[in-house]
Amino acid sequence: MENPLHLKSLNHISIVCRSLEKSLDFYQNILGFFPIRRPGSFNFDGAWLFNYGIGIHLLQSEDPNNMPKINIINPKDNHISFQCESMTMVENRLKEMETEYIKCRVEEGNIYVDQIFFHDPDGTMIEICNCDNLPVIPLSGGETVLRPCSTLHCTMQQNKIQQMV
């Protein structure tokens, strides 16, 4: 497989927010991200968060009233997907928080992937899944099977980062 731009990994996702405070609360207290230092030379409001090997950069909208309306939950829309340890635990927590969500199930062979979709405060769709059940098989290059970040590896990485904070 070629890597024409010599990429290494996903670094961050930027999300424009109606309310930086509401989005900070969501990404910290619901998804488990923690704030990190952001360059002081920026001349606009925002926050940087990190966990699970990726960054989320929240940017305060210059015109929050003209941001697109939050749409219905549509699993075929743009979204950010996260692995989880327990789909049942995620669903129970969303119910406790009275968060609207949609459940889906994908089947390939005898392998099942469960998905839960919901929105952040600004309408960015979030997927929580057990997608690492499904092997990643390139369409070319033989029978090589790649594995996404396993739950164990992500948990170990997360614990290491939390200890440093």
PDB file of C-alpha atoms in Angstrom:
ATOM      1  CA  MET A   1       0.000   0.000   0.000  1.00  0.00           C
ATOM      2  CA  GLU A   2       1.272   3.434  -0.894  1.00  0.00           C
ATOM      3  CA  ASN A   3       1.391   6.439   1.393  1.00  0.00           C
ATOM      4  CA  PRO A   4       1.965   9.296  -1.081  1.00  0.00           C
ATOM      5  CA  LEU A   5       1.811  12.027   1.589  1.00  0.00           C
ATOM      6  CA  HIS A   6       3.641   9.963   4.233  1.00  0.00           C
ATOM      7  CA  LEU A   7       0.754  10.283   6.701  1.00  0.00           C
ATOM      8  CA  LYS A   8       1.108   8.808  10.190  1.00  0.00           C
ATOM      9  CA  SER A   9      -2.268   9.149  11.892  1.00  0.00           C
ATOM     10  CA  LEU A  10      -5.348  11.270  12.449  1.00  0.00           C
ATOM     11  CA  ASN A  11      -4.288  14.259  14.566  1.00  0.00           C
ATOM     12  CA  HIS A  12      -7.473  16.206  15.321  1.00  0.00           C
ATOM     13  CA  ILE A  13     -10.970  17.103  14.250  1.00  0.00           C
ATOM     14  CA  SER A  14     -12.140  20.738  14.382  1.00  0.00           C
ATOM     15  CA  ILE A  15     -15.753  21.495  15.284  1.00  0.00           C
ATOM     16  CA  VAL A  16     -17.366  24.926  15.125  1.00  0.00           C
ATOM     17  CA  CYS A  17     -19.594  25.464  18.178  1.00  0.00           C
ATOM     18  CA  ARG A  18     -22.636  27.581  18.995  1.00  0.00           C
ATOM     19  CA  SER A  19     -21.552  27.568  22.646  1.00  0.00           C
ATOM     20  CA  LEU A  20     -17.977  26.715  23.514  1.00  0.00           C
ATOM     21  CA  GLU A  21     -19.023  26.048  27.135  1.00  0.00           C
ATOM     22  CA  LYS A  22     -21.758  23.522  26.202  1.00  0.00           C
ATOM     23  CA  SER A  23     -19.442  21.738  23.782  1.00  0.00           C
ATOM     24  CA  LEU A  24     -16.616  21.614  26.338  1.00  0.00           C
ATOM     25  CA  ASP A  25     -19.007  20.086  28.854  1.00  0.00           C
ATOM     26  CA  PHE A  26     -20.194  17.470  26.322  1.00  0.00           C
ATOM     27  CA  TYR A  27     -16.755  16.389  25.074  1.00  0.00           C
ATOM     28  CA  GLN A  28     -15.299  16.245  28.588  1.00  0.00           C
ATOM     29  CA  ASN A  29     -18.154  14.784  30.619  1.00  0.00           C
ATOM     30  CA  ILE A  30     -19.879  12.617  28.013  1.00  0.00           C
ATOM     31  CA  LEU A  31     -17.034  11.462  25.749  1.00  0.00           C
ATOM     32  CA  GLY A  32     -14.142  11.637  28.239  1.00  0.00           C
ATOM     33  CA  PHE A  33     -11.798  14.115  26.514  1.00  0.00           C
ATOM     34  CA  PHE A  34      -9.605  16.386  28.648  1.00  0.00           C
ATOM     35  CA  PRO A  35      -8.445  19.947  27.904  1.00  0.00           C
ATOM     36  CA  ILE A  36      -4.911  20.524  26.682  1.00  0.00           C
ATOM     37  CA  ARG A  37      -2.879  23.669  26.130  1.00  0.00           C
ATOM     38  CA  ARG A  38      -3.844  25.699  23.076  1.00  0.00           C
ATOM     39  CA  PRO A  39      -1.465  28.230  21.481  1.00  0.00           C
ATOM     40  CA  GLY A  40      -1.987  31.661  23.028  1.00  0.00           C
ATOM     41  CA  SER A  41      -1.390  33.395  19.701  1.00  0.00           C
ATOM     42  CA  PHE A  42      -4.881  32.482  18.423  1.00  0.00           C
ATOM     43  CA  ASN A  43      -7.134  35.540  18.230  1.00  0.00           C
ATOM     44  CA  PHE A  44     -10.421  33.597  18.477  1.00  0.00           C
ATOM     45  CA  ASP A  45     -12.172  31.630  21.200  1.00  0.00           C
ATOM     46  CA  GLY A  46     -11.714  27.899  21.280  1.00  0.00           C
ATOM     47  CA  ALA A  47     -10.465  24.927  23.244  1.00  0.00           C
ATOM     48  CA  TRP A  48      -8.325  21.906  22.512  1.00  0.00           C
ATOM     49  CA  LEU A  49      -9.147  18.497  23.952  1.00  0.00           C
ATOM     50  CA  PHE A  50      -7.384  15.156  23.721  1.00  0.00           C
ATOM     51  CA  ASN A  51      -7.968  11.463  24.418  1.00  0.00           C
ATOM     52  CA  TYR A  52      -7.974   8.084  22.660  1.00  0.00           C
ATOM     53  CA  GLY A  53      -5.028   9.175  20.520  1.00  0.00           C
ATOM     54  CA  ILE A  54      -6.885  12.054  18.813  1.00  0.00           C
ATOM     55  CA  GLY A  55      -7.549  15.715  19.385  1.00  0.00           C
ATOM     56  CA  ILE A  56     -10.789  17.648  19.181  1.00  0.00           C
ATOM     57  CA  HIS A  57     -10.430  21.366  18.490  1.00  0.00           C
ATOM     58  CA  LEU A  58     -13.526  23.334  19.442  1.00  0.00           C
ATOM     59  CA  LEU A  59     -13.916  26.693  17.715  1.00  0.00           C
ATOM     60  CA  GLN A  60     -16.459  29.253  18.920  1.00  0.00           C
ATOM     61  CA  SER A  61     -18.671  30.294  15.987  1.00  0.00           C
ATOM     62  CA  GLU A  62     -18.435  33.952  15.010  1.00  0.00           C
ATOM     63  CA  ASP A  63     -22.180  33.867  14.268  1.00  0.00           C
ATOM     64  CA  PRO A  64     -23.827  31.156  16.420  1.00  0.00           C
ATOM     65  CA  ASN A  65     -27.366  32.163  15.388  1.00  0.00           C
ATOM     66  CA  ASN A  66     -26.658  31.389  11.734  1.00  0.00           C
ATOM     67  CA  MET A  67     -25.178  27.945  12.258  1.00  0.00           C
ATOM     68  CA  PRO A  68     -27.084  25.098  10.563  1.00  0.00           C
ATOM     69  CA  LYS A  69     -29.952  23.652  12.560  1.00  0.00           C
ATOM     70  CA  ILE A  70     -29.484  20.292  14.239  1.00  0.00           C
ATOM     71  CA  ASN A  71     -30.980  17.705  11.878  1.00  0.00           C
ATOM     72  CA  ILE A  72     -32.586  14.377  12.568  1.00  0.00           C
ATOM     73  CA  ILE A  73     -30.228  11.571  13.512  1.00  0.00           C
ATOM     74  CA  ASN A  74     -29.192   9.940  10.249  1.00  0.00           C
ATOM     75  CA  PRO A  75     -26.540   7.179  10.391  1.00  0.00           C
ATOM     76  CA  LYS A  76     -25.694   7.940   6.746  1.00  0.00           C
ATOM     77  CA  ASP A  77     -24.698  11.524   7.579  1.00  0.00           C
ATOM     78  CA  ASN A  78     -21.199  12.763   8.461  1.00  0.00           C
ATOM     79  CA  HIS A  79     -20.164  11.571  11.905  1.00  0.00           C
ATOM     80  CA  ILE A  80     -17.313  10.853  14.295  1.00  0.00           C
ATOM     81  CA  SER A  81     -17.120   7.248  15.488  1.00  0.00           C
ATOM     82  CA  PHE A  82     -15.696   5.947  18.760  1.00  0.00           C
ATOM     83  CA  GLN A  83     -15.100   2.387  19.961  1.00  0.00           C
ATOM     84  CA  CYS A  84     -16.545   1.463  23.340  1.00  0.00           C
ATOM     85  CA  GLU A  85     -16.153  -1.308  25.874  1.00  0.00           C
ATOM     86  CA  SER A  86     -19.868  -1.932  26.442  1.00  0.00           C
ATOM     87  CA  MET A  87     -22.734  -0.968  24.154  1.00  0.00           C
ATOM     88  CA  THR A  88     -25.180  -1.685  26.987  1.00  0.00           C
ATOM     89  CA  MET A  89     -23.376   0.742  29.278  1.00  0.00           C
ATOM     90  CA  VAL A  90     -23.406   3.452  26.575  1.00  0.00           C
ATOM     91  CA  GLU A  91     -27.117   2.985  25.923  1.00  0.00           C
ATOM     92  CA  ASN A  92     -27.954   3.041  29.649  1.00  0.00           C
ATOM     93  CA  ARG A  93     -25.942   6.242  30.130  1.00  0.00           C
ATOM     94  CA  LEU A  94     -27.655   7.948  27.169  1.00  0.00           C
ATOM     95  CA  LYS A  95     -31.042   6.978  28.618  1.00  0.00           C
ATOM     96  CA  GLU A  96     -30.037   8.424  32.016  1.00  0.00           C
ATOM     97  CA  MET A  97     -29.072  11.676  30.295  1.00  0.00           C
ATOM     98  CA  GLU A  98     -32.317  11.635  28.274  1.00  0.00           C
ATOM     99  CA  THR A  99     -30.287  11.894  25.073  1.00  0.00           C
ATOM    100  CA  GLU A 100     -32.060  11.006  21.832  1.00  0.00           C
ATOM    101  CA  TYR A 101     -30.259   8.254  19.907  1.00  0.00           C
ATOM    102  CA  ILE A 102     -30.731   5.627  17.202  1.00  0.00           C
ATOM    103  CA  LYS A 103     -29.437   2.052  17.370  1.00  0.00           C
ATOM    104  CA  CYS A 104     -28.292   0.087  14.321  1.00  0.00           C
ATOM    105  CA  ARG A 105     -26.755  -3.322  13.749  1.00  0.00           C
ATOM    106  CA  VAL A 106     -24.532  -4.364  10.851  1.00  0.00           C
ATOM    107  CA  GLU A 107     -23.912  -8.018  10.039  1.00  0.00           C
ATOM    108  CA  GLU A 108     -21.104  -9.392   7.884  1.00  0.00           C
ATOM    109  CA  GLY A 109     -20.789 -13.146   7.827  1.00  0.00           C
ATOM    110  CA  ASN A 110     -21.505 -14.127  11.411  1.00  0.00           C
ATOM    111  CA  ILE A 111     -19.946 -10.950  12.784  1.00  0.00           C
ATOM    112  CA  TYR A 112     -22.187  -8.273  14.298  1.00  0.00           C
ATOM    113  CA  VAL A 113     -21.389  -4.617  14.819  1.00  0.00           C
ATOM    114  CA  ASP A 114     -23.707  -2.575  17.039  1.00  0.00           C
ATOM    115  CA  GLN A 115     -23.916   1.182  16.610  1.00  0.00           C
ATOM    116  CA  ILE A 116     -25.521   4.036  18.539  1.00  0.00           C
ATOM    117  CA  PHE A 117     -25.849   7.463  16.917  1.00  0.00           C
ATOM    118  CA  PHE A 118     -26.608  10.781  18.643  1.00  0.00           C
ATOM    119  CA  HIS A 119     -25.713  14.471  18.357  1.00  0.00           C
ATOM    120  CA  ASP A 120     -23.382  16.740  20.256  1.00  0.00           C
ATOM    121  CA  PRO A 121     -24.805  20.158  21.302  1.00  0.00           C
ATOM    122  CA  ASP A 122     -24.068  21.600  17.846  1.00  0.00           C
ATOM    123  CA  GLY A 123     -25.515  18.785  15.763  1.00  0.00           C
ATOM    124  CA  THR A 124     -22.272  16.965  14.998  1.00  0.00           C
ATOM    125  CA  MET A 125     -23.246  13.311  14.873  1.00  0.00           C
ATOM    126  CA  ILE A 126     -21.439  10.922  17.174  1.00  0.00           C
ATOM    127  CA  GLU A 127     -21.354   7.153  16.667  1.00  0.00           C
ATOM    128  CA  ILE A 128     -20.438   4.764  19.446  1.00  0.00           C
ATOM    129  CA  CYS A 129     -19.796   1.223  18.242  1.00  0.00           C
ATOM    130  CA  ASN A 130     -18.097  -2.089  18.760  1.00  0.00           C
ATOM    131  CA  CYS A 131     -16.661  -1.795  15.228  1.00  0.00           C
ATOM    132  CA  ASP A 132     -13.451  -3.600  16.152  1.00  0.00           C
ATOM    133  CA  ASN A 133     -15.503  -6.812  15.899  1.00  0.00           C
ATOM    134  CA  LEU A 134     -15.227  -6.421  12.124  1.00  0.00           C
ATOM    135  CA  PRO A 135     -11.804  -7.115  10.572  1.00  0.00           C
ATOM    136  CA  VAL A 136     -10.387  -4.484   8.217  1.00  0.00           C
ATOM    137  CA  ILE A 137      -9.618  -6.255   4.933  1.00  0.00           C
ATOM    138  CA  PRO A 138      -8.037  -4.178   2.127  1.00  0.00           C
ATOM    139  CA  LEU A 139      -9.693  -4.605  -1.270  1.00  0.00           C
ATOM    140  CA  SER A 140      -6.281  -5.169  -2.864  1.00  0.00           C
ATOM    141  CA  GLY A 141      -3.109  -6.690  -1.569  1.00  0.00           C
ATOM    142  CA  GLY A 142      -4.073 -10.234  -0.718  1.00  0.00           C
ATOM    143  CA  GLU A 143      -5.548 -11.660   2.442  1.00  0.00           C
ATOM    144  CA  THR A 144      -3.879  -9.341   4.942  1.00  0.00           C
ATOM    145  CA  VAL A 145      -6.253  -8.571   7.785  1.00  0.00           C
ATOM    146  CA  LEU A 146      -5.711  -5.322   9.631  1.00  0.00           C
ATOM    147  CA  ARG A 147      -7.168  -4.658  13.072  1.00  0.00           C
ATOM    148  CA  PRO A 148      -8.443  -1.306  14.288  1.00  0.00           C
ATOM    149  CA  CYS A 149      -7.383  -0.126  17.730  1.00  0.00           C
ATOM    150  CA  SER A 150      -8.450  -2.877  20.062  1.00  0.00           C
ATOM    151  CA  THR A 151     -10.426  -2.014  23.162  1.00  0.00           C
ATOM    152  CA  LEU A 152      -7.583  -3.304  25.349  1.00  0.00           C
ATOM    153  CA  HIS A 153      -4.940  -1.224  23.561  1.00  0.00           C
ATOM    154  CA  CYS A 154      -7.084   1.949  23.669  1.00  0.00           C
ATOM    155  CA  THR A 155      -7.823   1.433  27.361  1.00  0.00           C
ATOM    156  CA  MET A 156      -4.129   0.951  28.134  1.00  0.00           C
ATOM    157  CA  GLN A 157      -3.256   4.078  26.140  1.00  0.00           C
ATOM    158  CA  GLN A 158      -6.025   6.083  27.846  1.00  0.00           C
ATOM    159  CA  ASN A 159      -4.918   4.982  31.325  1.00  0.00           C
ATOM    160  CA  LYS A 160      -1.310   5.950  30.571  1.00  0.00           C
ATOM    161  CA  ILE A 161      -2.383   9.437  29.425  1.00  0.00           C
ATOM    162  CA  GLN A 162      -4.699   9.930  32.426  1.00  0.00           C
ATOM    163  CA  GLN A 163      -1.814   9.103  34.796  1.00  0.00           C
ATOM    164  CA  MET A 164       0.305  11.817  33.176  1.00  0.00           C
ATOM    165  CA  VAL A 165      -2.409  14.492  33.557  1.00  0.00           C
TER     166      VAL A 165
END
